[in-house]
Each structure stands twice: as C-alpha cells, then as structure tokens.
Tab-separated table of C-alpha atoms in Angstrom:
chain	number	residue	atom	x	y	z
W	68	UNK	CA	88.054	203.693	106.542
W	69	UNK	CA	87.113	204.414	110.145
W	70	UNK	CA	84.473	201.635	111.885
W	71	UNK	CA	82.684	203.952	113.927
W	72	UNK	CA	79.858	202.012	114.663
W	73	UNK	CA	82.153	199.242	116.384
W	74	UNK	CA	82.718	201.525	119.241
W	75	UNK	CA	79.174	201.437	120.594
W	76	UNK	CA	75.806	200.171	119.990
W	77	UNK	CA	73.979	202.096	117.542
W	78	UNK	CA	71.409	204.334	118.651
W	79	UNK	CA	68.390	204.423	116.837
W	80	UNK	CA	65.262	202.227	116.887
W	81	UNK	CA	64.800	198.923	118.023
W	82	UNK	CA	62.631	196.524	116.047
W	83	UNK	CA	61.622	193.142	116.103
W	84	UNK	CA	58.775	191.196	114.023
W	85	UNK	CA	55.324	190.914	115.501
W	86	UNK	CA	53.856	188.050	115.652
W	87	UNK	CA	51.242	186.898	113.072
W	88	UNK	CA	50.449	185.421	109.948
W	89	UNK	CA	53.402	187.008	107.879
W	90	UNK	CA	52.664	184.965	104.881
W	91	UNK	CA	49.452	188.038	104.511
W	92	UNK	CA	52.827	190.552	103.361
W	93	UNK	CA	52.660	191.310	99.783
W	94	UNK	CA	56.232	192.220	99.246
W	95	UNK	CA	57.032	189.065	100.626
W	96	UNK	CA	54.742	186.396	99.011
W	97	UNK	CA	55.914	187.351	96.001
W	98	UNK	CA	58.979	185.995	96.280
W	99	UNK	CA	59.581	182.795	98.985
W	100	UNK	CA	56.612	180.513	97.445
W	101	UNK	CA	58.457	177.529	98.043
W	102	UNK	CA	61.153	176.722	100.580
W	103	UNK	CA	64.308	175.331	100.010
W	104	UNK	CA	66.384	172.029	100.983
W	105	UNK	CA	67.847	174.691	104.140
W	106	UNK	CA	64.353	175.008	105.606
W	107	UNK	CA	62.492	172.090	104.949
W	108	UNK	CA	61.867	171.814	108.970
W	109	UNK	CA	61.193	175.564	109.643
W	110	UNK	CA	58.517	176.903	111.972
W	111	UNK	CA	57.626	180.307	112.629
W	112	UNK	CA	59.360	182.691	115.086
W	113	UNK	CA	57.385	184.319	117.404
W	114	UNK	CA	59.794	187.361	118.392
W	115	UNK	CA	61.263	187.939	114.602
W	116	UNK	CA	59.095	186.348	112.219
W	117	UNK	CA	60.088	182.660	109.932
W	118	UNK	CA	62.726	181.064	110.693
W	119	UNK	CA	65.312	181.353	107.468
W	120	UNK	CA	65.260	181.044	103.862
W	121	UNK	CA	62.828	180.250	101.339
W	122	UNK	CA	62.986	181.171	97.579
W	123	UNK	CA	61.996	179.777	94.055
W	124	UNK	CA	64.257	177.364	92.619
W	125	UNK	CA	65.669	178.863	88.741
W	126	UNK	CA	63.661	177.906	85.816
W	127	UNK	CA	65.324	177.154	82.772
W	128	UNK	CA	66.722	180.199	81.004
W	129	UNK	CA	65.536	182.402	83.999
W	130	UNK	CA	68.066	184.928	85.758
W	131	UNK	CA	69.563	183.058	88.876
W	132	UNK	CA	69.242	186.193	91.260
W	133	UNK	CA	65.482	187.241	92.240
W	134	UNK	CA	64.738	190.636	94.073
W	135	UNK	CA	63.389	189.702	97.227
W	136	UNK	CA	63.386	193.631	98.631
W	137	UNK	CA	64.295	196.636	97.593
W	138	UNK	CA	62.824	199.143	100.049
W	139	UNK	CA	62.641	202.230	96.790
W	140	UNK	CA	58.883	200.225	96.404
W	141	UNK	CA	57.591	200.328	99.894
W	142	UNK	CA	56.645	203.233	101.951
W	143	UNK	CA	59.051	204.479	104.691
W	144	UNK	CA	56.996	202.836	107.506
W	145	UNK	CA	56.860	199.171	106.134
W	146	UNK	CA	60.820	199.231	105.211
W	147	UNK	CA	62.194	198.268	108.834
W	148	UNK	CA	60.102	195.327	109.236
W	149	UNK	CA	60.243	194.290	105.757
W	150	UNK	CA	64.366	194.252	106.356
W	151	UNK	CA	63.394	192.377	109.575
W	152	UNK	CA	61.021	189.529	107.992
W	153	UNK	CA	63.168	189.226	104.635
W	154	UNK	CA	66.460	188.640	106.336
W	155	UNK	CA	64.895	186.330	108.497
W	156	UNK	CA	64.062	184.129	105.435
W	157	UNK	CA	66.898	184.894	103.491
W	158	UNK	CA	68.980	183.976	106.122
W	159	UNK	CA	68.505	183.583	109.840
W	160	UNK	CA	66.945	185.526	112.388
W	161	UNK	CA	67.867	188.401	114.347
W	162	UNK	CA	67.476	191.837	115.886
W	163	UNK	CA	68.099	194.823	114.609
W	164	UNK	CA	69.215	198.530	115.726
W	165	UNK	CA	68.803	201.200	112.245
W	166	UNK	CA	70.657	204.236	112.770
W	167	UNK	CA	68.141	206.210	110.479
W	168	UNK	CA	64.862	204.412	111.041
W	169	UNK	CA	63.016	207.099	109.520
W	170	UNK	CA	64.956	206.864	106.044
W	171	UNK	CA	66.323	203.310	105.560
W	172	UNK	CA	67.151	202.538	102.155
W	173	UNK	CA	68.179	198.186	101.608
W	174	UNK	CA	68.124	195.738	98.987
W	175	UNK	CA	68.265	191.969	98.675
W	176	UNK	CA	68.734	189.639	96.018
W	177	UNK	CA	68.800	186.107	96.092
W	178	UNK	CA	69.523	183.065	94.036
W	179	UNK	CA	69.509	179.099	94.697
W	180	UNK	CA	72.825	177.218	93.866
W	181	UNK	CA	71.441	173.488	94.659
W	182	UNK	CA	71.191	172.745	98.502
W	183	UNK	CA	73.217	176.467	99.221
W	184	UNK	CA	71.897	180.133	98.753
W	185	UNK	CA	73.715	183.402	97.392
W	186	UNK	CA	72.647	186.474	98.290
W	187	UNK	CA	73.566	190.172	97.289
W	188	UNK	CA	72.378	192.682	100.528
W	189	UNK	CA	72.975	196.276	100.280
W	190	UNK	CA	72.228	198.438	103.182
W	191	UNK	CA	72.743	201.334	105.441
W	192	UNK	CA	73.843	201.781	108.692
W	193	UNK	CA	72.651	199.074	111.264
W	194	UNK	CA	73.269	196.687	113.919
W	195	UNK	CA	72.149	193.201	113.915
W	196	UNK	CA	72.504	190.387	116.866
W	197	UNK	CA	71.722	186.768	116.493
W	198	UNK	CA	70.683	185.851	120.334
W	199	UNK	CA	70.830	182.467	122.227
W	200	UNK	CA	67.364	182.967	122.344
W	201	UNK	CA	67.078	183.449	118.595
W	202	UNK	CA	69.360	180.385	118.001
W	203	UNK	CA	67.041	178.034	120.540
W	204	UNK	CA	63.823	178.826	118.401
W	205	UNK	CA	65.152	178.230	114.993
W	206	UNK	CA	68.601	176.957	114.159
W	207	UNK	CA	68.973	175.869	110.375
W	208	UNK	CA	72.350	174.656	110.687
W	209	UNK	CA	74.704	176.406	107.929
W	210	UNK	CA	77.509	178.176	107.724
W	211	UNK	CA	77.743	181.606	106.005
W	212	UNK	CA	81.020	183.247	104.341
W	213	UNK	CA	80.608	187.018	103.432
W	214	UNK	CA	82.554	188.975	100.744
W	215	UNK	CA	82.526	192.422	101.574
W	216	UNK	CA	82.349	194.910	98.511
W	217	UNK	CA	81.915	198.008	100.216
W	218	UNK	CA	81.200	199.498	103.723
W	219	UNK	CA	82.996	198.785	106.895
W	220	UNK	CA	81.600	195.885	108.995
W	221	UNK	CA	82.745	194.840	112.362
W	222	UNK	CA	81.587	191.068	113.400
W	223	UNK	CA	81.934	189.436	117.081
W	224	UNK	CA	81.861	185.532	116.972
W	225	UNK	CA	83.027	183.032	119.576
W	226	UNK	CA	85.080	185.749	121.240
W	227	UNK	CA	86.673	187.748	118.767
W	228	UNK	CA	85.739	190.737	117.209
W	229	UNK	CA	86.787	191.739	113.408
W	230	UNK	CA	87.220	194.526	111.319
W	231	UNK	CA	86.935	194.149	107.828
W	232	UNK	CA	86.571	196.156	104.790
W	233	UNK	CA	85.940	195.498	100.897
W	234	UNK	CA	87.956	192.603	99.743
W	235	UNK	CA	88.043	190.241	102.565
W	236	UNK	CA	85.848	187.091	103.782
W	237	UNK	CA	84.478	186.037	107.263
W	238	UNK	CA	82.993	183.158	108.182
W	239	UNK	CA	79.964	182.970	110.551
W	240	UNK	CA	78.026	180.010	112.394
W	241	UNK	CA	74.222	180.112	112.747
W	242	UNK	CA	74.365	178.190	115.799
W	243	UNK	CA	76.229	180.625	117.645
W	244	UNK	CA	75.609	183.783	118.474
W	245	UNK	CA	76.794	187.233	117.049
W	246	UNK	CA	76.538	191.135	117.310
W	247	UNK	CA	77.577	193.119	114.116
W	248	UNK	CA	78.056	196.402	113.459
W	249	UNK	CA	77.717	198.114	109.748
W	250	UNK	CA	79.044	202.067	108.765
W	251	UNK	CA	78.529	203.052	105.511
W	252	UNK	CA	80.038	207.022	105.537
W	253	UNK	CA	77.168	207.925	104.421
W	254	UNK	CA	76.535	205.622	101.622
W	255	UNK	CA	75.509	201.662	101.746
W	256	UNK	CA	77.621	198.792	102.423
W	257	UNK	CA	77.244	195.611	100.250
W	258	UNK	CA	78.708	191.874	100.736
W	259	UNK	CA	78.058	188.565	98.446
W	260	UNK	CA	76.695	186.071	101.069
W	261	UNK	CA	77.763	182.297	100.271
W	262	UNK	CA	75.204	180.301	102.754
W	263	UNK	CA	75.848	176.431	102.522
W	264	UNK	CA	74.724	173.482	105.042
W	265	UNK	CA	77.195	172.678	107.734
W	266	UNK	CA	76.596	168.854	106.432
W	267	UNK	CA	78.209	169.723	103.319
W	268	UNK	CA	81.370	170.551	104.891
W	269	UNK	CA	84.183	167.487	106.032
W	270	UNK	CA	85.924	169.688	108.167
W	271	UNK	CA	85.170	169.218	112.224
W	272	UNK	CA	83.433	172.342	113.568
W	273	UNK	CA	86.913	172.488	116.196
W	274	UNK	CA	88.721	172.386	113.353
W	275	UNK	CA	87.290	175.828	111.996
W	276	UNK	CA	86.054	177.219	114.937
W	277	UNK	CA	89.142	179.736	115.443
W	278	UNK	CA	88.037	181.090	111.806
W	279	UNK	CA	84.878	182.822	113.216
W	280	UNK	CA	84.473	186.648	113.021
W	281	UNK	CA	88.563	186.685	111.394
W	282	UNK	CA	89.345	188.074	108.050
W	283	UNK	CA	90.324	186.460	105.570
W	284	UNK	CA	91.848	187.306	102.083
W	285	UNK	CA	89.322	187.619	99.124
W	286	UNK	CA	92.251	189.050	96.878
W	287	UNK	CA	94.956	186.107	97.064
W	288	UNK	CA	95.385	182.308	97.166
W	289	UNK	CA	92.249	180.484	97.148
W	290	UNK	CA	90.260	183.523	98.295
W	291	UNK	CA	90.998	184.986	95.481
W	292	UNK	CA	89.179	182.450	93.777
W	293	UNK	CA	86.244	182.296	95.621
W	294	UNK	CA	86.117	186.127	95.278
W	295	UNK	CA	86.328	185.535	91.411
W	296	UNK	CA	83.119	182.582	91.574
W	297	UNK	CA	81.033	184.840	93.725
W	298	UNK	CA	81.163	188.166	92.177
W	299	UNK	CA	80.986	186.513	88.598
W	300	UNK	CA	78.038	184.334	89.792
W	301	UNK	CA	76.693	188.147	90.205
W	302	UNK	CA	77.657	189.991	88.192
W	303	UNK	CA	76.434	187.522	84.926
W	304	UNK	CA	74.056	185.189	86.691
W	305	UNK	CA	71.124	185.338	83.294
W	306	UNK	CA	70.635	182.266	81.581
W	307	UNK	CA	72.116	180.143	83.810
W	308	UNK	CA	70.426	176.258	83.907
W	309	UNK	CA	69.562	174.684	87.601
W	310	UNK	CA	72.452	172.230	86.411
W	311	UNK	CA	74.809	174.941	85.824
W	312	UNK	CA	73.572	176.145	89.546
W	313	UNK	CA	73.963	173.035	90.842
W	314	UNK	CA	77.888	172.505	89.294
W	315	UNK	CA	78.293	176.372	90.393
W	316	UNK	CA	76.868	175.338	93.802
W	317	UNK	CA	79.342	172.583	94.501
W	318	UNK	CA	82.090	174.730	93.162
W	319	UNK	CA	81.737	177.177	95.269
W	320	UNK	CA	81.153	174.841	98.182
W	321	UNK	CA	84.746	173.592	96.888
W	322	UNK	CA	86.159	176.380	97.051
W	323	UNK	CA	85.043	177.272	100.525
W	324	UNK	CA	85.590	173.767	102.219
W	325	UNK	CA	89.352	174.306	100.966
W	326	UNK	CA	89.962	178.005	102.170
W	327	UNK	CA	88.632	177.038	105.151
W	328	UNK	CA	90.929	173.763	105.331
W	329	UNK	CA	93.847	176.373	104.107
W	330	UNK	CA	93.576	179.005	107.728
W	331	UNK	CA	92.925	176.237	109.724
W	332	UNK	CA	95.769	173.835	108.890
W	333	UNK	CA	93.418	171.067	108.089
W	334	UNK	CA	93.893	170.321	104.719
W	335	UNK	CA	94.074	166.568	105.375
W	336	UNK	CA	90.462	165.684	106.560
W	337	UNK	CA	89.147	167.672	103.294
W	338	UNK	CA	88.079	164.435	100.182
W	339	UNK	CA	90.699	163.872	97.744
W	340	UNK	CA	87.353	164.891	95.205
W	341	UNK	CA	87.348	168.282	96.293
W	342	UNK	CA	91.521	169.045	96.570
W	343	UNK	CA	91.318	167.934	93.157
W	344	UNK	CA	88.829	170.169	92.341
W	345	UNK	CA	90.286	173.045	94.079
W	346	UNK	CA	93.627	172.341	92.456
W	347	UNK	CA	92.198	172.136	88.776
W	348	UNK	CA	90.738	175.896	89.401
W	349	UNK	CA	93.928	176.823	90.465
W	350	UNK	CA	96.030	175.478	87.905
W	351	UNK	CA	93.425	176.898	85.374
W	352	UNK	CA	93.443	180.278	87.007
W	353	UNK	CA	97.275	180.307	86.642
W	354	UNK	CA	96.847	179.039	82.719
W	355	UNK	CA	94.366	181.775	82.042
W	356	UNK	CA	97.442	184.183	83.525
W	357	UNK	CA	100.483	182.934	81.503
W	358	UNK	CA	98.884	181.797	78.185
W	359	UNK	CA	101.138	185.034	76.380
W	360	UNK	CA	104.130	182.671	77.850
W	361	UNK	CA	105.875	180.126	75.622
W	362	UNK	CA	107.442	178.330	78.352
W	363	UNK	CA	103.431	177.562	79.812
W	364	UNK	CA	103.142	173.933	79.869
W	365	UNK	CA	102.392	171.184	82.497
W	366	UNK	CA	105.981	171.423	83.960
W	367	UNK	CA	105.673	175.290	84.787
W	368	UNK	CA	101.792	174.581	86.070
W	369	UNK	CA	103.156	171.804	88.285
W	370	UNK	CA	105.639	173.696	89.626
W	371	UNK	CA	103.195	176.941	90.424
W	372	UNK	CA	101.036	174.689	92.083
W	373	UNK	CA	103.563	173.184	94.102
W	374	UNK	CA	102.667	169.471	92.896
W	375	UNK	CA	103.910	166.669	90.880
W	376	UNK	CA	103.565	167.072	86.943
W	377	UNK	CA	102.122	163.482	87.050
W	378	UNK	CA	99.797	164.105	89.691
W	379	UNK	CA	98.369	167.557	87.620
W	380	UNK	CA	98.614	165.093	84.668
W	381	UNK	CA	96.041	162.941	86.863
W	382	UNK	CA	93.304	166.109	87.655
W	383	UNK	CA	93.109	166.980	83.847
W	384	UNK	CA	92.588	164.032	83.067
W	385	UNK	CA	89.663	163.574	85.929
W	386	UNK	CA	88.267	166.640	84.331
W	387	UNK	CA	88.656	165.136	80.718
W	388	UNK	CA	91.069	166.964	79.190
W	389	UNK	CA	94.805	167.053	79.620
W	390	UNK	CA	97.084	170.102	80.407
W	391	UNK	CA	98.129	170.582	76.942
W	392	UNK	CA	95.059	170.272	75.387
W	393	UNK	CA	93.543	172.575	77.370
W	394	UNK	CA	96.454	175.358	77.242
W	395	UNK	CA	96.242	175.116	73.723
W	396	UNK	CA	91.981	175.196	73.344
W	397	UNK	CA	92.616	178.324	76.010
W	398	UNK	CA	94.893	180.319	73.761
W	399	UNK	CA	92.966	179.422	70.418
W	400	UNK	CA	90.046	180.991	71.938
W	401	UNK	CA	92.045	184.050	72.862
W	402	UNK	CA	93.133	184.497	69.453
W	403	UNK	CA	89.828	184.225	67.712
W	404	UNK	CA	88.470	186.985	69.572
W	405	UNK	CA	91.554	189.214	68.850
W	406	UNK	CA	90.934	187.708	64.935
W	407	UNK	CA	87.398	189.589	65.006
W	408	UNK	CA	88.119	192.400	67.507
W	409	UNK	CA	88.088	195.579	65.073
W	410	UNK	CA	90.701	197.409	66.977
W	411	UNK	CA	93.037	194.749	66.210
W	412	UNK	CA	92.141	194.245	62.370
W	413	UNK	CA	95.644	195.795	61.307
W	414	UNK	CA	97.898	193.794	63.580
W	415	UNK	CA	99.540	190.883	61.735
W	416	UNK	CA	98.121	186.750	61.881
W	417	UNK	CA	101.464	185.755	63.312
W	418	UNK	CA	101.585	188.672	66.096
W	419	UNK	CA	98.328	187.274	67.068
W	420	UNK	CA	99.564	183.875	67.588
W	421	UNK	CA	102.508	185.126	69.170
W	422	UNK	CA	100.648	187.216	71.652
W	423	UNK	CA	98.914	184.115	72.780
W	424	UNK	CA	101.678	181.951	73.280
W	425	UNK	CA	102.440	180.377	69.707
W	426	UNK	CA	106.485	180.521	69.287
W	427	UNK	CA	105.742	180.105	65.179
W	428	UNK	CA	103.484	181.433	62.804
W	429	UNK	CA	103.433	178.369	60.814
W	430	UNK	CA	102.684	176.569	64.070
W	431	UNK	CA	99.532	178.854	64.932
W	432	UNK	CA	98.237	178.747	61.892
W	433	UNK	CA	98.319	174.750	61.359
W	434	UNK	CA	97.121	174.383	65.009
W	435	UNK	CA	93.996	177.064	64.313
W	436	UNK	CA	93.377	175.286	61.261
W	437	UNK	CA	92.544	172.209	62.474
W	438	UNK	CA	90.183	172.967	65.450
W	439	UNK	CA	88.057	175.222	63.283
W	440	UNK	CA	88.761	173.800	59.732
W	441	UNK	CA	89.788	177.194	58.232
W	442	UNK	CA	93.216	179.552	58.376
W	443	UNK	CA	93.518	182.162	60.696
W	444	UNK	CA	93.202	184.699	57.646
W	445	UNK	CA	90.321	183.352	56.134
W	446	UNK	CA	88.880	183.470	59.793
W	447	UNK	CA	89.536	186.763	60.117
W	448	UNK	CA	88.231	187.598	56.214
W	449	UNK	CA	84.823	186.001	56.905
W	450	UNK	CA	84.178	187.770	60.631
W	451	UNK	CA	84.843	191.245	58.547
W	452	UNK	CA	82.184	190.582	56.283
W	453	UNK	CA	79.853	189.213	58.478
W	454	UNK	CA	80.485	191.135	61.664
C-alpha cells in the first residue's frame, strides 16, 4: 500500500473548535456524562474544545464499547466539528486537515478498562497535529499504543517519522507533539487505541523514548499478544463486568509495559508482578497451540519460554493452578466441544482424546470422567438428545 498522504500536507479544510459552551451538543452529551480517572483535572480548550476523555463507566451486564460518533446520524455540516470535539474527549486535542470536508464519513467507539480507555476510530482521509500550543493548554499525561487494522498511517514523533500498515503498533506521547497523516484508497482506515496513564508504567520515559512514531510487531512475540487482548476485547466486549474490565485493564497494561520493556532493552526495571504476568500469557498462549501434542508438558513450556521449569512451576502456581492441571482442564474443554459438535458425531471417543493430546483411550476417558462425573460416551449421548 502506497502512503500518499505522507508526502505532503493534505489539502482540504482546516478546522478547529470554537469556543463555547460545548456541553449544549446533543451528539455529545449523550455520551461523556461523567469523566474518567484520565481527566479528573480537565478544563476547557479554547482553540479545540475539552481537553480529553470522558465516558460512562460499564454497568453490570452492559456492552463495554459505547458509540460516541458515528457521523451516518448527523448532517454533513456538523460532522467535522463533531470529529473535532469527540476526539478531543476521547483522546487529546488537536487540529485537523479532512481531505473531503464536504463528505466525511467517521466513527468512534469507546469503552473504560479501569484507570485506561479503548477506543475503536474508523475514518477517512485526514491529517491531525498535536501542537506545543495544544500540549501547554491541556496535557493529560498518558501514553497511547495504536493497532492498525486497516488504512495506511504515517506518524512523526520526537524526530522520526513511520510508516505503518495493518498489523503493527506505535506508541505515542501526549506530551509531545505530533503530525499524522491517514490514506485510506478510497475506503476508511481503522486502529484499536490502548490509552493508559504514563503513572502506570515503571519504565523511565528515556528508556522508551526511541519507541515513538516506530513500528512495532502486532503479529509476533508479545505483540502478538497484545494484538490478540485488543481485538478480542472488541470484537466480544458484551457482558463484560467492571471487574472483568478492570482485570482486562491491567492485562493489557501488562502486556504493554512488557513490549515496551522488550524494543527498548529494559526488561529489568519492569516489577517481577507483571513479567510474571506476561510470562503466564505466554506460556498459556503456547499451551493453547500444542495441546494436540503428547510431549506438551511443563518441560516443553519451560523450554519455549526460555525459563526454568521450576520457575514456570512458580507463575502457575501464583495464578493458582499448576502447569499440568491446567494443560489437562485446557484439553478436556477442547474435547467436550468436539463431543457435542455435530460434524464430529461419527468420529470415534478415543480419536477425540487423541486429537487433544490423550496418548490412551482408557486414559481420556478416566481423566473426563472424573472432572465431569460421567464417560465421554454418555457425554456425548446426553448432548444429542438435548442439543
């Protein structure tokens, strides 16, 4: 994919909020009632409206993400500045350039993962600068990791200037400024934004700083991982408690502080809490890759992970559960779906097993037996009848 855009500023119109009581827009009241722990100390922004994000925390049983804009409800003439005033609260303020002012087409969706945001933009061609003069009025103070999913974006950050395309990461700074560029071909671009405190990070900001505006994997190592948390936060986000939130909001967080540690060789200042953390997603990840393999067992994982079997031993048990125990609740679970999966009804009890890891059929069925107090057959006999 070509970046045209990076070549040149955008031409198109320039827009920035006017001043006033922006609290009087109806697309917008519906949706940032309360603020969040990220903009506790906000004040309003003369030149581009509030100064970042707001949003409702998630209700029991409610769907993490809320719509905060899609510009399909508003008339062509309100959708620039609602872009302007949204992303402003969303995230943090800046101007934009639209390439096609008179047909701009966006969407944002937002959802609250305990003292960090993520947010789901889609949008058409544009350019957007955060300012020194931006940054003076209203600073909130996090760091923000994108995951492109479509589009080609081009960022410039603390002197460098990136390219990047679906399936990598960047990191930005709100306290320093930026000029981005966005070309769709025609269609919209879309990236997961992970927005977190810079508080919540042990790294030093000279530790990271050479990570600004660079990409970095989303489809390998630990960005891999992240890329799997995000998109899955997204992609099945309903029903989701604030405590599940808040454990998916520290995840993340995890996850970040650690790729982060990973590119800039600083591994060593990050809390033994979170490497453990990190390394019981990994080691899970790999488990949920090899559970058809015989040979899976905390020796293997150790050796994957490049760590001591005693030490992985350790992290289970932090987690309470042990490797075993968990390789073997893993691969029961895969089984009793393929038990009740009606494409699979004429494939044998012991092929099952075997599929999943279990060298013997006598083995899988003892082992199924006791965790749910019947046989794999008679399992598989009541599902049928009572699908």
């Amino acid at each position: 994919m070509i970046c045209s855009a990076a070549s040149g500023a955008l031409s198109g119109a320039f827009l920035t909020v006017p001043s006033g009581d922006w609290t009087t827009l109806p697309w917008l009241t519906k949706f940032f009632r309360a603020r969040s722990p990220l903009d506790q100390d906000a004040t309003e922004n003369t030149e581009s409206g509030p100064s970042h994000a707001g949003h409702r925390r998630t209700a029991p049983g409610e769907t993490l993400l809320t719509t905060a804009l899609d510009t399909t409800r508003l008339p062509l003439r309100e959708r620039q500045e609602a872009w302007i005033e949204t992303t402003a609260l969303a995230s943090v303020t800046q101007r934009f350039t639209f390439q096609e002012p008179d047909a701009f087409r966006a969407r944002i969706d937002i959802g609250h993962l305990g003292s960090s945001q993520l947010s789901m933009l889609s949008y058409e061609r544009l350019r957007s600068q955060r300012t020194p003069r931006l940054i003076r009025q209203s600073d909130p103070e996090v760091y923000q990791i994108a995951l492109i999913m479509s589009g080609c974006q081009v960022i410039e950050q603390n002197g460098r200037r990136a390219a990047l395309g679906p399936g990598e990461l960047v990191l930005f700074d709100s306290s320093r400024p930026f000029d981005g560029w966005v070309d769709t071909d025609g269609g919209r671009a879309r990236s997961v934004i992970f927005q977190f405190p810079k508080t919540t990070v042990p790294l030093r900001e000279k530790d990271i700083a050479d990570l600004y505006a660079r990409p970095l994997p989303a489809r390998q190592g630990i960005g891999s991982l992240l890329n799997d948390l995000l998109s899955g936060v997204i992609k099945a986000h309903d029903g989701l408690t604030p405590y599940d939130t808040v454990r998916l909001g520290n995840t993340a967080s995890d996850l970040t502080t650690a790729l982060l540690a990973h590119y800039s060789e600083a591994m060593a200042s990050v809390c033994p809490e979170t490497r453990h953390h990190v390394l019981f997603i990994q080691a899970t990840e790999f488990i949920g890759r090899h559970l058809h393999d015989q040979a899976l067992g905390p020796t293997l994982v150790s050796a994957a992970q490049c760590v001591s079997t005693r030490h992985l031993h350790r992290v289970f048990k932090q987690a309470g559960t042990s490797v075993a125990a968990y390789i073997r609740e893993q691969r029961l679970n895969r089984c009793r779906q393929d038990l009740v999966n009606p494409s699979l009804q004429s494939l044998p009890i012991g092929a099952i097993g075997a599929r999943w890891g279990f060298s013997r059929h006598s083995v899988f069925t003892r082992t199924f037996r006791t965790a749910f107090g019947v046989s794999p057959s008679e399992y598989r006999d009541v599902s049928s009848r009572h699908p």
